Structures are given as structure tokens and as C-alpha cells.
Short mmCIF file of the C-alpha atoms (twelve columns), coordinates in Angstrom:
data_MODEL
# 
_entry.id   MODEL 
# 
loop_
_atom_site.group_PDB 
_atom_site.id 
_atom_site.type_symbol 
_atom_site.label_atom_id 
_atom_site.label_alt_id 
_atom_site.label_comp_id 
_atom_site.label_asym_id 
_atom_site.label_seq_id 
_atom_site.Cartn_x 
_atom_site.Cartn_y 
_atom_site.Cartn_z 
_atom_site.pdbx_PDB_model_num 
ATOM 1   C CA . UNK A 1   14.765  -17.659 24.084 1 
ATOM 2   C CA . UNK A 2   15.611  -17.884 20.447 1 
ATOM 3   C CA . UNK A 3   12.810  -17.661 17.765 1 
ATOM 4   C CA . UNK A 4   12.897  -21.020 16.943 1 
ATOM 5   C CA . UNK A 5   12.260  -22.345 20.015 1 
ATOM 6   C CA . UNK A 6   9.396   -19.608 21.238 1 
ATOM 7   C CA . UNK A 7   7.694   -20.277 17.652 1 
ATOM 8   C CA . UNK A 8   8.275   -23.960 17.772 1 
ATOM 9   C CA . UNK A 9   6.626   -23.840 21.189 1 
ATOM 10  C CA . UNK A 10  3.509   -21.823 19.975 1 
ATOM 11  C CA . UNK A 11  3.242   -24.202 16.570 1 
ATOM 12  C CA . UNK A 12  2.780   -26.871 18.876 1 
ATOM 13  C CA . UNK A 13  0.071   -24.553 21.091 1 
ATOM 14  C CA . UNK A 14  -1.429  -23.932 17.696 1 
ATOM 15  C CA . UNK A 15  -2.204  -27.267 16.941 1 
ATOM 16  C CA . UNK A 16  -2.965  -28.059 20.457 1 
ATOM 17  C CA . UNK A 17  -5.463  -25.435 19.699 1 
ATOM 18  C CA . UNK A 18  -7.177  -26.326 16.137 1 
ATOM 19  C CA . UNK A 19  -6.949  -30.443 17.942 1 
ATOM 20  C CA . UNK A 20  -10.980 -30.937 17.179 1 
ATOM 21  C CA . UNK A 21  -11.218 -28.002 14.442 1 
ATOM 22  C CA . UNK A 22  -11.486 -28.839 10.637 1 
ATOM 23  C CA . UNK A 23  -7.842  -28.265 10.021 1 
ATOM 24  C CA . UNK A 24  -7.665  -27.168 6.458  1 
ATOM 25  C CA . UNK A 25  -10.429 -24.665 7.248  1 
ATOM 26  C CA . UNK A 26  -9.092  -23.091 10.625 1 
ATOM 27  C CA . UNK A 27  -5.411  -22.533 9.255  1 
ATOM 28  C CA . UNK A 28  -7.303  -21.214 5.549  1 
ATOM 29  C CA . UNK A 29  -4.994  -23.892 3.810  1 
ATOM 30  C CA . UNK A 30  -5.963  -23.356 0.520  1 
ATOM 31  C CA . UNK A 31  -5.477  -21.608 -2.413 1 
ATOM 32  C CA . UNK A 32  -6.469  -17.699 -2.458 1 
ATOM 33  C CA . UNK A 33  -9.711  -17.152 -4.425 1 
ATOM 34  C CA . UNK A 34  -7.991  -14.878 -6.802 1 
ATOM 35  C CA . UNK A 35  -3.936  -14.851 -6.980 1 
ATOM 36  C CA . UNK A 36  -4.477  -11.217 -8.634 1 
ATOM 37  C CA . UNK A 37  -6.728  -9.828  -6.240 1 
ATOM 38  C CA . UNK A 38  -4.110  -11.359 -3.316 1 
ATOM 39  C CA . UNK A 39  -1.377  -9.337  -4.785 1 
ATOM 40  C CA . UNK A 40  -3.405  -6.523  -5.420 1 
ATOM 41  C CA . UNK A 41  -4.315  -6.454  -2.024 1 
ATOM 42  C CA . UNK A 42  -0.771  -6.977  -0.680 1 
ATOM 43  C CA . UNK A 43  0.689   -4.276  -2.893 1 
ATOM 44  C CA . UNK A 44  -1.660  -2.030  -0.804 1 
ATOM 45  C CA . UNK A 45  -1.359  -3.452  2.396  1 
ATOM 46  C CA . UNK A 46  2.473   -3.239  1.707  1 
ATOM 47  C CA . UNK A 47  2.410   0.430   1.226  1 
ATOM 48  C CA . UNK A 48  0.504   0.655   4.150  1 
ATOM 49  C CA . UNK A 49  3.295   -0.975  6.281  1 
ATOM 50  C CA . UNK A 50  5.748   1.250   5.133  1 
ATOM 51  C CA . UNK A 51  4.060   4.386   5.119  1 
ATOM 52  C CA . UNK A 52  3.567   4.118   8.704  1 
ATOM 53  C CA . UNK A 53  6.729   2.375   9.302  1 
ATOM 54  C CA . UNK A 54  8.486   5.632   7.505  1 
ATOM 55  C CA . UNK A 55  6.218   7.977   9.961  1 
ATOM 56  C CA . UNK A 56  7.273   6.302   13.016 1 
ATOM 57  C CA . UNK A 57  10.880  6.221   12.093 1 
ATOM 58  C CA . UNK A 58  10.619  10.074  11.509 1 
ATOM 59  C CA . UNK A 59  9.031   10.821  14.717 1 
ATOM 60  C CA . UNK A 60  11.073  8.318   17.140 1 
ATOM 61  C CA . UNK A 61  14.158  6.966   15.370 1 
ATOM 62  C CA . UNK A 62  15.918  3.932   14.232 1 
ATOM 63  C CA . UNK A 63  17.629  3.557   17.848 1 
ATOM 64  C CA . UNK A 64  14.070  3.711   20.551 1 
ATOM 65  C CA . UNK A 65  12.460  0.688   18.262 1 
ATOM 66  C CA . UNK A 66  11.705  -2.340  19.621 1 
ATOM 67  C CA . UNK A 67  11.279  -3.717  16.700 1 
ATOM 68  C CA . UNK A 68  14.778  -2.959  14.731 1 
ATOM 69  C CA . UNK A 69  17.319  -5.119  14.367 1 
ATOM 70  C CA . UNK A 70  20.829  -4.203  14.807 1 
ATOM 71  C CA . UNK A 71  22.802  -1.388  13.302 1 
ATOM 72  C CA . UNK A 72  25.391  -2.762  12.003 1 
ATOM 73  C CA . UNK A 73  27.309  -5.352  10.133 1 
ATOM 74  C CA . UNK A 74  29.714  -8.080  10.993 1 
ATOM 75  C CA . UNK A 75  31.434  -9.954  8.141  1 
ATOM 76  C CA . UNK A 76  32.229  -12.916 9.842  1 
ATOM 77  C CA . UNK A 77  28.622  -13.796 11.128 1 
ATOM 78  C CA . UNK A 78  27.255  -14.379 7.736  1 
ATOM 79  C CA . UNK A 79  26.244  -17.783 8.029  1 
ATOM 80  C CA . UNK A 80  24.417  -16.853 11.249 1 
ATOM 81  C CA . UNK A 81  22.935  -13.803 10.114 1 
ATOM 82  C CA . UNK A 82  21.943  -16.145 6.715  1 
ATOM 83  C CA . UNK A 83  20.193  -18.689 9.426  1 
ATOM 84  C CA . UNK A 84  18.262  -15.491 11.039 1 
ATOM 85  C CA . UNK A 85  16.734  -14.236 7.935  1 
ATOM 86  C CA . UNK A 86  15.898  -18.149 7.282  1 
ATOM 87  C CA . UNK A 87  14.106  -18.305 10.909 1 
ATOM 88  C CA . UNK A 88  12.778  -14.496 10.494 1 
ATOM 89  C CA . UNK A 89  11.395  -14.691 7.418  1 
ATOM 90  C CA . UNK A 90  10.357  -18.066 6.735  1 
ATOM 91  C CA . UNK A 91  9.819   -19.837 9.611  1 
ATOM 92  C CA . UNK A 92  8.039   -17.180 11.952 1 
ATOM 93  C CA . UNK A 93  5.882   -15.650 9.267  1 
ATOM 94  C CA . UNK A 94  4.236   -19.472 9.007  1 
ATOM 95  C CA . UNK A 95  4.007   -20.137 12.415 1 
ATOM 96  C CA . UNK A 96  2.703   -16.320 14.047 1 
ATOM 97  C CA . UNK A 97  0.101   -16.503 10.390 1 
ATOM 98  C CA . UNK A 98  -0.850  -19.929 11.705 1 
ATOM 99  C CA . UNK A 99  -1.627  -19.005 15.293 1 
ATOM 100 C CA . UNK A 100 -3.222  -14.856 14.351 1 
ATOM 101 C CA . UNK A 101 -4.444  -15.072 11.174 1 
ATOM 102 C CA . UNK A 102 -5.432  -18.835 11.187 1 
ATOM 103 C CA . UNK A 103 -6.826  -20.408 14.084 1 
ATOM 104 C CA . UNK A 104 -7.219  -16.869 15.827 1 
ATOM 105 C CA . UNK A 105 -9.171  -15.467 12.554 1 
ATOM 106 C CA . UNK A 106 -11.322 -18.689 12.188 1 
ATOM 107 C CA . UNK A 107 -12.217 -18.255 16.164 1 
ATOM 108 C CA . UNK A 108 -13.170 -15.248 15.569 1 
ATOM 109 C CA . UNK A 109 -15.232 -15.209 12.787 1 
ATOM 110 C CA . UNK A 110 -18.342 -16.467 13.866 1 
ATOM 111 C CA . UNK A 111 -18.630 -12.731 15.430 1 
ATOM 112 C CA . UNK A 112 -18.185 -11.109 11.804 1 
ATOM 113 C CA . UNK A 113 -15.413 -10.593 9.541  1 
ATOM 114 C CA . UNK A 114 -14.524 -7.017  10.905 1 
ATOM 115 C CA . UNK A 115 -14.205 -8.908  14.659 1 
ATOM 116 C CA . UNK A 116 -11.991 -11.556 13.446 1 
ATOM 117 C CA . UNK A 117 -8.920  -8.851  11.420 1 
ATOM 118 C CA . UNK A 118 -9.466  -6.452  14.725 1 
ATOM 119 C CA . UNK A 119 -9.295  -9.089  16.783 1 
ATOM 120 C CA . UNK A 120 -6.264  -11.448 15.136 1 
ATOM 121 C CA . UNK A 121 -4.328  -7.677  14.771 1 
ATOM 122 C CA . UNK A 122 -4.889  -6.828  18.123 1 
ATOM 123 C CA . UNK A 123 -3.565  -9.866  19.392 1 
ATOM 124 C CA . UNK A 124 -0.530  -10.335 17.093 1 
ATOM 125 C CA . UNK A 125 0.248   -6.132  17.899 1 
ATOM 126 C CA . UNK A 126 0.344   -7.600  21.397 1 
ATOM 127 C CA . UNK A 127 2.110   -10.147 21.175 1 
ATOM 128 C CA . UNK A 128 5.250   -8.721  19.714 1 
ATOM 129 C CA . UNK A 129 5.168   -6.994  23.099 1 
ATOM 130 C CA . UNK A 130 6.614   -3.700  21.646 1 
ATOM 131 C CA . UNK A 131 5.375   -0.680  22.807 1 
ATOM 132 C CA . UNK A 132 6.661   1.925   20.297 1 
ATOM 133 C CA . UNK A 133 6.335   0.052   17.448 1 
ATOM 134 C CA . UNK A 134 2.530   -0.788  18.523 1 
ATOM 135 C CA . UNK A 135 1.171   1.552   15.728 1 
ATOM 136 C CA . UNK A 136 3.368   -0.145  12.473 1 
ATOM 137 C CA . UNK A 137 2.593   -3.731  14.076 1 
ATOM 138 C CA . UNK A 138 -0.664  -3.070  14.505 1 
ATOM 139 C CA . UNK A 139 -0.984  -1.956  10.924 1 
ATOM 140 C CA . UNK A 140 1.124   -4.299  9.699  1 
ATOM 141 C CA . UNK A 141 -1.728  -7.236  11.491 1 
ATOM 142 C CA . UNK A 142 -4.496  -5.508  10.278 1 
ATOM 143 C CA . UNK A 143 -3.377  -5.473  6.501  1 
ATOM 144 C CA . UNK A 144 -2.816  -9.251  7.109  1 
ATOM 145 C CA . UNK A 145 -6.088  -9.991  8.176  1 
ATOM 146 C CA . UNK A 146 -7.767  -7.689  5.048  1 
ATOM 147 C CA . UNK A 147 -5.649  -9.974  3.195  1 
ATOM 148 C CA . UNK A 148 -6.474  -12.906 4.726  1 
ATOM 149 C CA . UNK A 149 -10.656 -11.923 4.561  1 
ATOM 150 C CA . UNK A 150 -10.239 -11.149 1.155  1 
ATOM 151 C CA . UNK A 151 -8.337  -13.805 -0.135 1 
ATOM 152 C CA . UNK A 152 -9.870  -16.884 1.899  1 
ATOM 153 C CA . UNK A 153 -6.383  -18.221 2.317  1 
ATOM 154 C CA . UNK A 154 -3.151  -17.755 4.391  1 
ATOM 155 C CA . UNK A 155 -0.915  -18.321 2.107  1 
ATOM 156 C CA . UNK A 156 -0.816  -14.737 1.112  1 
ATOM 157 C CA . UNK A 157 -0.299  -13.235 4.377  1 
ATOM 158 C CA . UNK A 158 2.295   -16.011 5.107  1 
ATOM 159 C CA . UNK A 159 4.129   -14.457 2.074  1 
ATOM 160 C CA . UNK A 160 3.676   -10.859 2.401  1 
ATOM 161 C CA . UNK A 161 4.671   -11.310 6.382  1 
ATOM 162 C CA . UNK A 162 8.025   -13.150 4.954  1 
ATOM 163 C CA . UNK A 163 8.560   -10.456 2.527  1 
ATOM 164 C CA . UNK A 164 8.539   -7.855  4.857  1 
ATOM 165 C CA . UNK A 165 10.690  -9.327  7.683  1 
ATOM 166 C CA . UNK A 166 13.232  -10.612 5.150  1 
ATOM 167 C CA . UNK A 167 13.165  -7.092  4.020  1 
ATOM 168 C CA . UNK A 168 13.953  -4.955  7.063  1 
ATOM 169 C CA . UNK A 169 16.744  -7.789  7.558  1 
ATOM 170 C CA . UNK A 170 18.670  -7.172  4.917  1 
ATOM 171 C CA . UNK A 171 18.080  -3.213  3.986  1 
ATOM 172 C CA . UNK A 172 19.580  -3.191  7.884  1 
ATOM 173 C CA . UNK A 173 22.664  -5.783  6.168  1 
ATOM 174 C CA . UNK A 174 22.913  -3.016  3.550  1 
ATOM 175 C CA . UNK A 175 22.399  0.074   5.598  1 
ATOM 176 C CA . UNK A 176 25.169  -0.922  8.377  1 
ATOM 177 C CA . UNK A 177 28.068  -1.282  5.808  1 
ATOM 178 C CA . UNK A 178 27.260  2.275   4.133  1 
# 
């Protein structure tokens, strides 16, 4: 199943979910209490990411990951690989935010702040189903949800999660033609 339909389908779960819920609130629609402390708090949750990311790369490889995309680079797919990193790092950063740090987060909140970022992690670590890369997702959801506590809004973590798949996207572009 492509991306685009398995994140179209949990959009629609999503909102099946927050049907009832002050919408603004449970999805953190707003605007981050401080921009500056957001990208502060990115910046670090960033390194974080690839610190860890680095780590597991040097202790399993580029080829066991569940996570990695492909290793190398065909010229006449552009427009399709062009449509991926569209769909990767637009489109499923909004809708996975939406469902973990969103309505999952605002669920979880009422048990305490630490609760709702262990939680929403947890579950978006799980849902990517990877094994191997459990440790870099995991961090990767629990910088999101610091970001999200911290910042009040998802647009943030929307941005940052973007950032990052759009990233490992195209360094793999520009590491498969070296």
C-alpha cells in the first residue's frame, strides 16, 4: 500500500477520532508560544536524531535498516522520486503529527505531560513497525513530543518531521550517484 493511501486512510481515522473533541485544541493548531524557543528546541531535538541515527548506522549498517530508502539512483524516475519526497516529507509528516503528536498527545495529557511524549513516541516508534531502527524512531518521537509540550503547537513538529524525511531522501539522491 502506497503512503498516500495508508496516511490518507489514518487522516480520515484521525478525524474519526477527534469527531466530538475541540478540534483546534486536540490537533494543537495554533501558533507555537515562542517561534525562537520552537527552533531552539528543534535544533536540539535535531541533533538528537542524528546523533543516534549516526550510532545506529555505525553499529548495523545502511543495508539491515528498515527504515532506509534505496541505495541508489535512477535518472529517469525523477519525477517519481520528486512525487515521493512530496508524499514523504510533506504529506506524512502532517498526517502521522496529526494522529501521534495531536490527537494521541491531547489523549494523553490528562495523565501528565511526561505520559502524553512517552506515550505519543511509543506509539509512533511502533507504528513504523521497524525493529532495528526502533531506537532512532523512538528518539526521533520523543524529540517531537518535547517539541510539541514545549511549544503548545504542532506546527513545529510537523516541520522538523518534514525536514528530516526530506532530508534522508535526498542525501540518499546524492549519496547513490557518488
Amino acid at each position: 500500500m502506497t503512503p498516500v493511501v495508508l496516511d490518507g486512510i489514518i487522516l480520515v481515522l484521525v478525524l474519526l477520532i477527534a469527531r466530538g473533541l475541540p478540534l483546534g485544541e486536540a490537533l494543537a493548531l495554533r501558533r507555537p508560544v515562542s517561534w525562537r524557543d520552537a527552533v531552539a528546541t528543534a535544533g536540539a531535538v535535531l541533533v538528537a536524531i542524528y546523533l543516534v541515527s549516526i550510532a545506529e548506522e555505525t553499529l548495523v549498517g545502511h543495508a539491515v535498516r528498515e527504515q532506509a530508502v534505496p541505495q541508489y539512483w535512477d535518472p529517469t524516475q525523477t519525477a517519481a522520486f520528486a512525487a515521493n519526497v512530496l508524499v514523504v516529507a510533506v504529506f506524512v509528516p502532517i498526517v502521522e503529527e496529526a494522529l501521534t503528536r495531536g490527537i494521541g498527545f491531547y489523549l494523553l495529557a490528562p495523565w501528565g505531560t511526561g505520559i502524553a511524549i512517552i506515550g505519543s513516541a511509543v506509539g509512533f516508534a511502533l507504528a513504523h513497525g521497524a525493529i532495528t531502527d526502533l531506537p532512532w524512531v523512538l528518539v526521533t518521537g520523543l524529540g517531537l513530543g518535547c517539541l510539541r509540550a514545549r511549544s503548545g503547537s504542532l506546527y513545529p513538529g510537523m516541520l522538523l518531521h518534514g525536514l528530516v524525511n526530506g532530508v534522508a531522501l535526498l542525501a540518499s539522491a546524492a549519496l547513490a550517484v557518488s
